[in-house]
mmCIF file of C-alpha atoms and ligand atoms in Angstrom:
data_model
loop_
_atom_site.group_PDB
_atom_site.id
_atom_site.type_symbol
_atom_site.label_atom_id
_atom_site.label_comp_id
_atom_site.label_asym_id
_atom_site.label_seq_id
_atom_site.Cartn_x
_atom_site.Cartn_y
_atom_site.Cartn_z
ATOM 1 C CA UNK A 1 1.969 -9.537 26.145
ATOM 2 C CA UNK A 2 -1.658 -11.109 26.310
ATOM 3 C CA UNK A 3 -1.865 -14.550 23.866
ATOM 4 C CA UNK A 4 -3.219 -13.251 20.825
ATOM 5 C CA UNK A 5 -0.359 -10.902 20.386
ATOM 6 C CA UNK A 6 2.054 -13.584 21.123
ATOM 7 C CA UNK A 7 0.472 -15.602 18.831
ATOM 8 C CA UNK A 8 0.735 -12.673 15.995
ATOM 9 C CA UNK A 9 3.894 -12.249 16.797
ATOM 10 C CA UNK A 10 4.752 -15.894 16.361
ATOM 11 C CA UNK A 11 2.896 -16.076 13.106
ATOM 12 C CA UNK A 12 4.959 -13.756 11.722
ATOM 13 C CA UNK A 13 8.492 -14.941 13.118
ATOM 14 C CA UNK A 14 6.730 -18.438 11.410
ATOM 15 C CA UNK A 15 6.099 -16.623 8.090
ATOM 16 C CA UNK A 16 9.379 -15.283 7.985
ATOM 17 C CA UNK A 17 11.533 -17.714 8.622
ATOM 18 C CA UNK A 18 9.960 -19.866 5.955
ATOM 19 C CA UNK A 19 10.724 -17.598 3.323
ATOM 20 C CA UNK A 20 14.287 -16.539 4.585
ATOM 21 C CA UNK A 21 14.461 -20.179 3.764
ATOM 22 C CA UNK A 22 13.032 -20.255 -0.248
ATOM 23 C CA UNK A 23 14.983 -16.788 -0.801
ATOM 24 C CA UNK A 24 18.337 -16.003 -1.500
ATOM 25 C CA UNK A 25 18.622 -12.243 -1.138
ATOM 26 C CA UNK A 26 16.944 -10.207 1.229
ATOM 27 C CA UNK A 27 14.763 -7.614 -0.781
ATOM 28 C CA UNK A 28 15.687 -3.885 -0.344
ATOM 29 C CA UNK A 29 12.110 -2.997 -1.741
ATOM 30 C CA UNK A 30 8.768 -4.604 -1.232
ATOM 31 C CA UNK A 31 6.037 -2.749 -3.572
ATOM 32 C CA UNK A 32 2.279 -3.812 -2.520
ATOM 33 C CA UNK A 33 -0.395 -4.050 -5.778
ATOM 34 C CA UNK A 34 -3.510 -1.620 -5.505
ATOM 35 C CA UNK A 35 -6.464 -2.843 -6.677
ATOM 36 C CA UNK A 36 -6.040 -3.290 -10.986
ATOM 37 C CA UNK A 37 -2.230 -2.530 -10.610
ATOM 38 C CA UNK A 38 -0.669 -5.824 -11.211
ATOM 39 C CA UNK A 39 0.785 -4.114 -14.391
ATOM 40 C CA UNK A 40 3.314 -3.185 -12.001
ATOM 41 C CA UNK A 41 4.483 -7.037 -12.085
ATOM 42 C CA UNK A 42 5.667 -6.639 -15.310
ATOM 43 C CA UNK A 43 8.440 -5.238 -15.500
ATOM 44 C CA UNK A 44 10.228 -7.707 -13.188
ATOM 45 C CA UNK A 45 13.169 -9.965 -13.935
ATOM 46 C CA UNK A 46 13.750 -13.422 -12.886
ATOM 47 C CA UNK A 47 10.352 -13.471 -10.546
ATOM 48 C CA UNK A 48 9.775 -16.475 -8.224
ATOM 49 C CA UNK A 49 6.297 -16.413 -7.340
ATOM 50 C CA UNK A 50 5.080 -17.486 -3.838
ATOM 51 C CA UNK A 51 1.352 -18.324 -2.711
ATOM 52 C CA UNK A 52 0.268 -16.766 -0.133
ATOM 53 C CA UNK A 53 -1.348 -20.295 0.810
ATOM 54 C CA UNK A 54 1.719 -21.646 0.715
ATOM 55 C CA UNK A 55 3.141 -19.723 3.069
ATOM 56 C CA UNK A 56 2.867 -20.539 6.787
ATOM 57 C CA UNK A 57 0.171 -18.417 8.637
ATOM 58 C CA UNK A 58 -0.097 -16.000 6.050
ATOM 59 C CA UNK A 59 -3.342 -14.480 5.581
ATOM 60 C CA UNK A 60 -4.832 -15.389 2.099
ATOM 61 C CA UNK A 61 -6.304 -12.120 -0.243
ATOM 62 C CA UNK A 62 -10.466 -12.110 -1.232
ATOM 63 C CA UNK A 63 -10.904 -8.642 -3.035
ATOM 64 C CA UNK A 64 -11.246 -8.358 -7.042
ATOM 65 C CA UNK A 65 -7.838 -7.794 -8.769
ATOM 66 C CA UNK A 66 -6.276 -9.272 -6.033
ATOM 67 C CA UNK A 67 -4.367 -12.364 -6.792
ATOM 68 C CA UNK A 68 -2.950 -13.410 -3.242
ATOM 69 C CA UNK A 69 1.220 -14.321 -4.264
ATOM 70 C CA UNK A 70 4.621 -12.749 -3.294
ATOM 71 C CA UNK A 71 6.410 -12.116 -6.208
ATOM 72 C CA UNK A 72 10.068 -11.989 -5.675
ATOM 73 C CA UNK A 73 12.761 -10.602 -8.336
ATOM 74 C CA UNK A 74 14.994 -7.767 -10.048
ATOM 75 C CA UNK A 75 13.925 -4.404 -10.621
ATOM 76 C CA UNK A 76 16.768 -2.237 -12.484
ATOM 77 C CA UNK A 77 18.883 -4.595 -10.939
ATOM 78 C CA UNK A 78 17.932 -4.248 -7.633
ATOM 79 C CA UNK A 79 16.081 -6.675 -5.390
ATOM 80 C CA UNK A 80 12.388 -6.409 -5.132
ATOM 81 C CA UNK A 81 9.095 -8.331 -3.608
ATOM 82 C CA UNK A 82 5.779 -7.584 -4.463
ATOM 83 C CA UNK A 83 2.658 -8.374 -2.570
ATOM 84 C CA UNK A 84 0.320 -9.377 -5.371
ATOM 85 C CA UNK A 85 -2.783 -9.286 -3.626
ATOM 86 C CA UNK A 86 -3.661 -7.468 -0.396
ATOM 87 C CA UNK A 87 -5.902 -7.797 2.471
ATOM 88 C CA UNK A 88 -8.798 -4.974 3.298
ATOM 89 C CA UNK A 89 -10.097 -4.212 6.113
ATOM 90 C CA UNK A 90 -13.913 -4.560 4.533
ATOM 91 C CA UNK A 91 -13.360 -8.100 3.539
ATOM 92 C CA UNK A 92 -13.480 -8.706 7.204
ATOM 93 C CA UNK A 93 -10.197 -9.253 8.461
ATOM 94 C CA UNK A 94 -8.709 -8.013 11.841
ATOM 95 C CA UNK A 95 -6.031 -5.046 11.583
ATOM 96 C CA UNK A 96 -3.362 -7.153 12.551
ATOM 97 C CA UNK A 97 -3.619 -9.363 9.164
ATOM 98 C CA UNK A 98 -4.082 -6.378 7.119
ATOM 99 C CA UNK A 99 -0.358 -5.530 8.631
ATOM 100 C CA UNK A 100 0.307 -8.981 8.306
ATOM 101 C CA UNK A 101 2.800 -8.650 4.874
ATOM 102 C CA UNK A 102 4.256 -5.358 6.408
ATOM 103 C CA UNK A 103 5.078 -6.975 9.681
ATOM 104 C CA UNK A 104 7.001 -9.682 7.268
ATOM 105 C CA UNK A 105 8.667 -7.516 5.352
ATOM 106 C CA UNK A 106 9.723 -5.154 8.481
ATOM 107 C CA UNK A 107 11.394 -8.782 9.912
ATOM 108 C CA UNK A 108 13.368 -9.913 6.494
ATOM 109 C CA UNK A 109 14.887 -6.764 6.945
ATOM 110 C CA UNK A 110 13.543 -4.641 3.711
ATOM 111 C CA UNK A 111 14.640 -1.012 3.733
ATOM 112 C CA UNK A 112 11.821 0.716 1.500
ATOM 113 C CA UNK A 113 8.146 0.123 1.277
ATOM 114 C CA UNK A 114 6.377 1.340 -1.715
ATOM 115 C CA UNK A 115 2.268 1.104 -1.161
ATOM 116 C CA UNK A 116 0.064 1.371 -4.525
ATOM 117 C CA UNK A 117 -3.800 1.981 -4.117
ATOM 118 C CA UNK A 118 -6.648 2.961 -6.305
ATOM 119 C CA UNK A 119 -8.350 5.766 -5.268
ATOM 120 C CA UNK A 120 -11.261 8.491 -5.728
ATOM 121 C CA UNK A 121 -9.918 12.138 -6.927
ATOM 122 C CA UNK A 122 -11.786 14.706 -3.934
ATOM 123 C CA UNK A 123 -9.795 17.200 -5.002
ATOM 124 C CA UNK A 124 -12.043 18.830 -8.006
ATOM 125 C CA UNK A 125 -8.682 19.931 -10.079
ATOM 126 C CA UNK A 126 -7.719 16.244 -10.620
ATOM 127 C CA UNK A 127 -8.054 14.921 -13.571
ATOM 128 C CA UNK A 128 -9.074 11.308 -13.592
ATOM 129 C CA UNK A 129 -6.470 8.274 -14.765
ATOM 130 C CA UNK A 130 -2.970 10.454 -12.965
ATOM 131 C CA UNK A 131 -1.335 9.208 -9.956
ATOM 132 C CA UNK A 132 -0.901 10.716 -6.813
ATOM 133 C CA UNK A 133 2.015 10.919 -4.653
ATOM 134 C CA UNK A 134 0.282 10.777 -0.987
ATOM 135 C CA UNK A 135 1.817 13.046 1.076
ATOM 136 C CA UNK A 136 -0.207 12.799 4.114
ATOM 137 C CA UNK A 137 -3.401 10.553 5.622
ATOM 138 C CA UNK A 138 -6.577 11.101 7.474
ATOM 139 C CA UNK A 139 -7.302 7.487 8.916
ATOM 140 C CA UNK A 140 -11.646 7.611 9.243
ATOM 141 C CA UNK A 141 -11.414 3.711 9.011
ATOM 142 C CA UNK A 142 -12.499 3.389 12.889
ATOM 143 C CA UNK A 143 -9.709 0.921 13.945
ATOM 144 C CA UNK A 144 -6.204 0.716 14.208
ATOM 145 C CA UNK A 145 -3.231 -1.936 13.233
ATOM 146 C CA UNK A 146 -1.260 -0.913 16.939
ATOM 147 C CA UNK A 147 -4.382 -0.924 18.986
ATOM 148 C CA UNK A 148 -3.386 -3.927 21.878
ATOM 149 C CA UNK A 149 -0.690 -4.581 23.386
ATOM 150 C CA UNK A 150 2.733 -2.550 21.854
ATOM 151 C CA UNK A 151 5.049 -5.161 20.806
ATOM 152 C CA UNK A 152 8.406 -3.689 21.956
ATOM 153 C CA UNK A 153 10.412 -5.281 19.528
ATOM 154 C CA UNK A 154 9.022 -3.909 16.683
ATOM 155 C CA UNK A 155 8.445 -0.359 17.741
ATOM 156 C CA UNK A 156 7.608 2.247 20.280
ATOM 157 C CA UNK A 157 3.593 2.257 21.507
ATOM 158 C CA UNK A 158 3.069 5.924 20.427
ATOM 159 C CA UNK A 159 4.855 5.893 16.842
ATOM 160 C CA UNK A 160 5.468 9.126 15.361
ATOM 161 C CA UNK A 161 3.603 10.495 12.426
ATOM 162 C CA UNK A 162 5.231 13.657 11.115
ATOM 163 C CA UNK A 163 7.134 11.585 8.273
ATOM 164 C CA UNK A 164 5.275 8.799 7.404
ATOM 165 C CA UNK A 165 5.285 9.720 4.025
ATOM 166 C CA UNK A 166 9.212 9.940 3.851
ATOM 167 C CA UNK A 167 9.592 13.632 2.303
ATOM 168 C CA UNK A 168 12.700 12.382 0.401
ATOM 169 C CA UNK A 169 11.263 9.768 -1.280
ATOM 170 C CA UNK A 170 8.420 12.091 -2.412
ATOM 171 C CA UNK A 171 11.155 14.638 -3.526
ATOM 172 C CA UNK A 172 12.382 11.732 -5.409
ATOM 173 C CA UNK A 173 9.324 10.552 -6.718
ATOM 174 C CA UNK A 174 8.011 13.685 -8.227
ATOM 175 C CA UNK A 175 11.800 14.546 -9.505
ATOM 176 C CA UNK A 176 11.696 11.285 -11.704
ATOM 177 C CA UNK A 177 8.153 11.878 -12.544
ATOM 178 C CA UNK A 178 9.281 15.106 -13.937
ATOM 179 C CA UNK A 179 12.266 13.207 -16.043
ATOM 180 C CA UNK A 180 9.640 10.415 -17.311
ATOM 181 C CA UNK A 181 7.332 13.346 -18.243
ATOM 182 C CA UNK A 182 4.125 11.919 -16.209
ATOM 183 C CA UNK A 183 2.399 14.045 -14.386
ATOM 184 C CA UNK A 184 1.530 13.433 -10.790
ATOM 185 C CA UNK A 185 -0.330 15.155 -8.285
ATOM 186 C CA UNK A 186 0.500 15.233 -4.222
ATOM 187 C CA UNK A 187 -2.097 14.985 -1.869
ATOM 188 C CA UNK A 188 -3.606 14.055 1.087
ATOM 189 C CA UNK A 189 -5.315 10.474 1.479
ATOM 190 C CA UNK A 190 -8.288 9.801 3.351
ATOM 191 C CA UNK A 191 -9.058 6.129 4.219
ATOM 192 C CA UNK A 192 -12.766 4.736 4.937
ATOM 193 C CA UNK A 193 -13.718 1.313 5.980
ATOM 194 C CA UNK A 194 -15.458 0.854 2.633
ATOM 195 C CA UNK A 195 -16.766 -1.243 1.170
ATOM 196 C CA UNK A 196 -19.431 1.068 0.096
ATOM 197 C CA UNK A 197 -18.388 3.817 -2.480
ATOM 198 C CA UNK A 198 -19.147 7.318 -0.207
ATOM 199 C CA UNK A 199 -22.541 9.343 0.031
ATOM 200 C CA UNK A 200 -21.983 12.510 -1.469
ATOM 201 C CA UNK A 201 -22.354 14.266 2.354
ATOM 202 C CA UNK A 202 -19.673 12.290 2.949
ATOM 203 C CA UNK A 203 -17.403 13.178 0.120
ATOM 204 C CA UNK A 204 -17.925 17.008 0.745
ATOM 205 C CA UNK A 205 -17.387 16.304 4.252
ATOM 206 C CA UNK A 206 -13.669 14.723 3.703
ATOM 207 C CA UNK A 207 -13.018 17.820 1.104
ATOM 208 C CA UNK A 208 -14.068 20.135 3.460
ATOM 209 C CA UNK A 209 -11.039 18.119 5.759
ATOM 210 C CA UNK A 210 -8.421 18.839 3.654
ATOM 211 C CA UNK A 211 -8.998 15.264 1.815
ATOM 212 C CA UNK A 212 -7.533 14.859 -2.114
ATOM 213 C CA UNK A 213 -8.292 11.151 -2.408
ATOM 214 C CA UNK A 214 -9.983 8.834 -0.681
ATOM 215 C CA UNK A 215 -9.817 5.011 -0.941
ATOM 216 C CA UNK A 216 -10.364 1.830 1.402
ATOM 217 C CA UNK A 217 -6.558 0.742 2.748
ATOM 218 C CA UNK A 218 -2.706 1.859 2.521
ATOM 219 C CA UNK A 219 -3.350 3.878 5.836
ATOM 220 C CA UNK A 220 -3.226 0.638 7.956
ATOM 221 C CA UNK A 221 0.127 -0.573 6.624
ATOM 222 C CA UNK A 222 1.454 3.062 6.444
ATOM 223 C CA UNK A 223 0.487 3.312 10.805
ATOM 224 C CA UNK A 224 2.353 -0.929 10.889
ATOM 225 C CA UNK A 225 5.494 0.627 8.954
ATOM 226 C CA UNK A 226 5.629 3.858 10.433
ATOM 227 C CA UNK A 227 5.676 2.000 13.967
ATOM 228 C CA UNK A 228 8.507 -0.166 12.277
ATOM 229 C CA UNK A 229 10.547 2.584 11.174
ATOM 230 C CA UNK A 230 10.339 2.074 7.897
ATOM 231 C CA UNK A 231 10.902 3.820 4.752
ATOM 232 C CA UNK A 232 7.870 4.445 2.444
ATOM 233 C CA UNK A 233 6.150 6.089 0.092
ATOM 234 C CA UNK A 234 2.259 5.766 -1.367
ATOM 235 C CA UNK A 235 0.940 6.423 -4.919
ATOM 236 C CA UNK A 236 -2.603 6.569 -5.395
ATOM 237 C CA UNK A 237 -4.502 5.920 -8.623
ATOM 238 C CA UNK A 238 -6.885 8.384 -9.346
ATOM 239 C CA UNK A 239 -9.271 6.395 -11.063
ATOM 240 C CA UNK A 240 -12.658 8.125 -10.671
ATOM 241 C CA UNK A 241 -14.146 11.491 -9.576
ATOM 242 C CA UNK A 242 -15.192 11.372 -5.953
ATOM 243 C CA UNK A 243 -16.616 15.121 -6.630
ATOM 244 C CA UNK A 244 -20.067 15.704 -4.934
ATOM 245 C CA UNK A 245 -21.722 17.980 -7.286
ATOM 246 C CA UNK A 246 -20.372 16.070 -10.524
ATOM 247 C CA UNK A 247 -20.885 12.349 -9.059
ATOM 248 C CA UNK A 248 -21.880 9.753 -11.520
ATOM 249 C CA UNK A 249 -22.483 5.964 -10.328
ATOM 250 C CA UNK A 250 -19.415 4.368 -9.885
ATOM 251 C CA UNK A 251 -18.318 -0.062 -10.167
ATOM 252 C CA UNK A 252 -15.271 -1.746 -8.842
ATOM 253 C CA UNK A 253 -14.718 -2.615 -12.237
ATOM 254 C CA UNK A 254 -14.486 1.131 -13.670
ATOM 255 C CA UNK A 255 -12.077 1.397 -10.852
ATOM 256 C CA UNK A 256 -9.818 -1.646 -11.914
ATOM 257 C CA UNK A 257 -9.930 -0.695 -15.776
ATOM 258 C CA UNK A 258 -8.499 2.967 -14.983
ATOM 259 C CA UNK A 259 -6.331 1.894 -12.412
ATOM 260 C CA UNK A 260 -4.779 -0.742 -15.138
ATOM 261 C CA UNK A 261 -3.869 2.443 -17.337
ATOM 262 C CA UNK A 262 -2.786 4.743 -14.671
ATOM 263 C CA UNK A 263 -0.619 1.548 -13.299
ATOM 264 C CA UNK A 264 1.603 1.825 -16.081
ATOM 265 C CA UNK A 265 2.449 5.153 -15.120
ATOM 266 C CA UNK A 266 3.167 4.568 -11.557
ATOM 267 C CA UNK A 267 5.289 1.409 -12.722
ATOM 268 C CA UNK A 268 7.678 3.696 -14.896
ATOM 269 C CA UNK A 269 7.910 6.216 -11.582
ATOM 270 C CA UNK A 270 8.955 3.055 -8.787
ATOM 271 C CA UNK A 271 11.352 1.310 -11.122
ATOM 272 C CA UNK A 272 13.076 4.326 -12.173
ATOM 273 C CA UNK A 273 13.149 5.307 -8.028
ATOM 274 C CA UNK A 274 14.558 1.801 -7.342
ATOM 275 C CA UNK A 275 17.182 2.493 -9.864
ATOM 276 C CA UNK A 276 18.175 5.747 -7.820
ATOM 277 C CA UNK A 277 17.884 4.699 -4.646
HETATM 278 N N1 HPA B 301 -13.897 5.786 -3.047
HETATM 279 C C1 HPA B 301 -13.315 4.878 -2.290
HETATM 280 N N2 HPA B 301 -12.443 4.015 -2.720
HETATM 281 C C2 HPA B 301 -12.105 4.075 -4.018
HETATM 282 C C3 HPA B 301 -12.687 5.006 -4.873
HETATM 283 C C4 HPA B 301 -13.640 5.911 -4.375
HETATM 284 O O1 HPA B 301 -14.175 6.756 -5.089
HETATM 285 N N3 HPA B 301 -12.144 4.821 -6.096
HETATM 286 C C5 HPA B 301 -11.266 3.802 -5.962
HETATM 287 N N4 HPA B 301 -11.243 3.345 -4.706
#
C-alpha cells in the first residue's frame, strides 16, 4: 500500500475506535441525510449527537442543509446512526473523504446502509415532491472512491455491481410504501460532479441513457459499500423537474424546501423497513 492509503486507512481505524469508545451498541442501520432531509432525524429516540469535529480525522460537511453530526439512537426499537451532514464531491473533497462515513460505518460493523439524496425527476412521468427508490446508477461524476491502491481488507479491487441496490430491500421498500399508502417511483440514478444544475443538452443526453434522476452524490458511497459488502438501499427526492423541454430556473433552496416535504415521506418508508428488518 503507498502512504496515503495507509494513512486513510489509519484515519479510519482512528475514527472508529473513538466512537466504539462513546457508543454502547453497535448500530445495525446507519441512514445518511440528503440535502433538506434532516426531517428524517425526527423520529429518533434517545439520540446522542456527535460532531463531526469532534471526531478524530473525520472530514467536516460545507454544503447547505448539511449540518456535519452523527446522530446515534432508536428507531422502532432498533439501533440506528445517522450521518447528519454529508460530504460532496463539488465542495472539493477527494473521493476517499466522501467514503469517509461509509468506510466507518463498514468497520463498527453496521449491517444496512440506507442513502437519502435530493434529486432532479428526468423521467417526464414523475411528478415532483415523490421519492424514488434507486434501483440502479450511472456514475458521470469522472472519479472514483476505489481508484488507488485496493485495500484488501475491506474488499476485493474489482467489486461487483449487479446488486448494489440490494433487490430485497427494494422489494421491501416499495411493499411498505404500498402499506403506508405513499407512492414511490423506482428508477435509475445518474450522478454528475455538480455543482452546476445541468444544461438542458445535458439533461436529454442522460434521458436518452436510460437516466430517471439525476443528482450530485450517493453513487460514491454506493461504489465504497458495494466494495464493503454491504447492504443498502437509496431513496431519492424528487424535488424538481430536470425535463429539457419544460425546464424552469432552478435554486438550491427550491431543492431543500421540496426535499423537506418529500422527507417526511421517505422517513415513514425507512422506519417502518427498520421495524421489519
Ligand atoms: N440536478 C442535480 N442535482 C439535483 C437536482 C437537479 O435537478 N435537484 C436536486 N439535486
Amino acid at each position: 500500500m503507498t502512504g496515503d492509503i495507509k494513512r486513510y486507512v489509519e484515519r479510519v481505524n482512528e475514527a472508529t475506535a473513538y466512537l466504539k469508545g462513546k457508543i454502547e451498541k453497535t448500530p445495525e442501520f446507519c441512514i445518511v441525510l440528503g440535502s433538506g432531509l434532516q426531517v428524517i432525524a425526527d423520529s429518533v429516540e434517545n439520540q446522542k449527537r456527535i460532531s463531526y469535529k469532534d471526531i478524530p480525522e473525520f472530514p467536516v460537511s460545507t454544503a447547505p442543509g448539511h449540518k456535519g453530526e452523527l446522530i446515534f439512537g432508536t428507531l422502532n426499537g432498533k439501533e440506528v446512526v445517522l450521518m447528519n451532514g454529508r460530504f460532496h464531491y463539488y465542495e472539493g473533497y477527494h473521493m476517499r473523504d466522501v467514503t469517509f462515513g461509509i468506510r466507518v460505518m463498514q468497520q463498527l460493523g453496521t449491517k444496512y446502509i440506507f442513502l437519502t439524496n435530493a434529486a432532479g425527476g428526468l423521467n417526464p412521468d414523475f411528478e415532483v415532491g415523490r421519492p424514488m427508490i434507486i434501483s440502479d446508477h450511472i456514475n458521470m461524476m469522472g472519479d472514483n472512491p476505489l481508484i488507488g491502491p485496493n485495500v484488501d481488507d475491506w474488499g476485493p479491487r474489482f467489486p461487483d455491481m449487479s446488486n448494489a441496490y440490494d433487490k430485497s430491500l427494494r422489494e421491501l421498500a416499495k411493499q411498505v410504501a404500498s402499506e403506508l399508502n405513499i407512492p414511490v417511483y423506482e428508477g435509475v440514478y445518474v450522478a454528475v460532479a455538480g455543482p452546476n444544475f445541468e444544461t438542458p443538452a445535458e439533461l436529454r443526453m442522460f434521458r436518452a441513457l436510460g437516466a430517471d434522476a439525476v443528482g450530485m452524490s450517493t453513487v460514491p458511497e454506493v461504489i465504497a459499500a458495494a466494495h464493503g459488502g454491504m447492504k443498502l438501499l437509496a431513496v431519492s427526492a424528487i424535488t424538481d423537474r430536470a425535463v429539457p423541454d419544460d425546464l424552469k430556473p432552478l435554486t438550491g433552496e427550491e431543492v431543500l424546501e421540496v426535499a423537506n416535504k418529500t422527507g417526511r415521506m421517505i422517513a415513514k418508508i425507512l422506519a417502518e423497513m427498520v421495524k421489519k428488518l
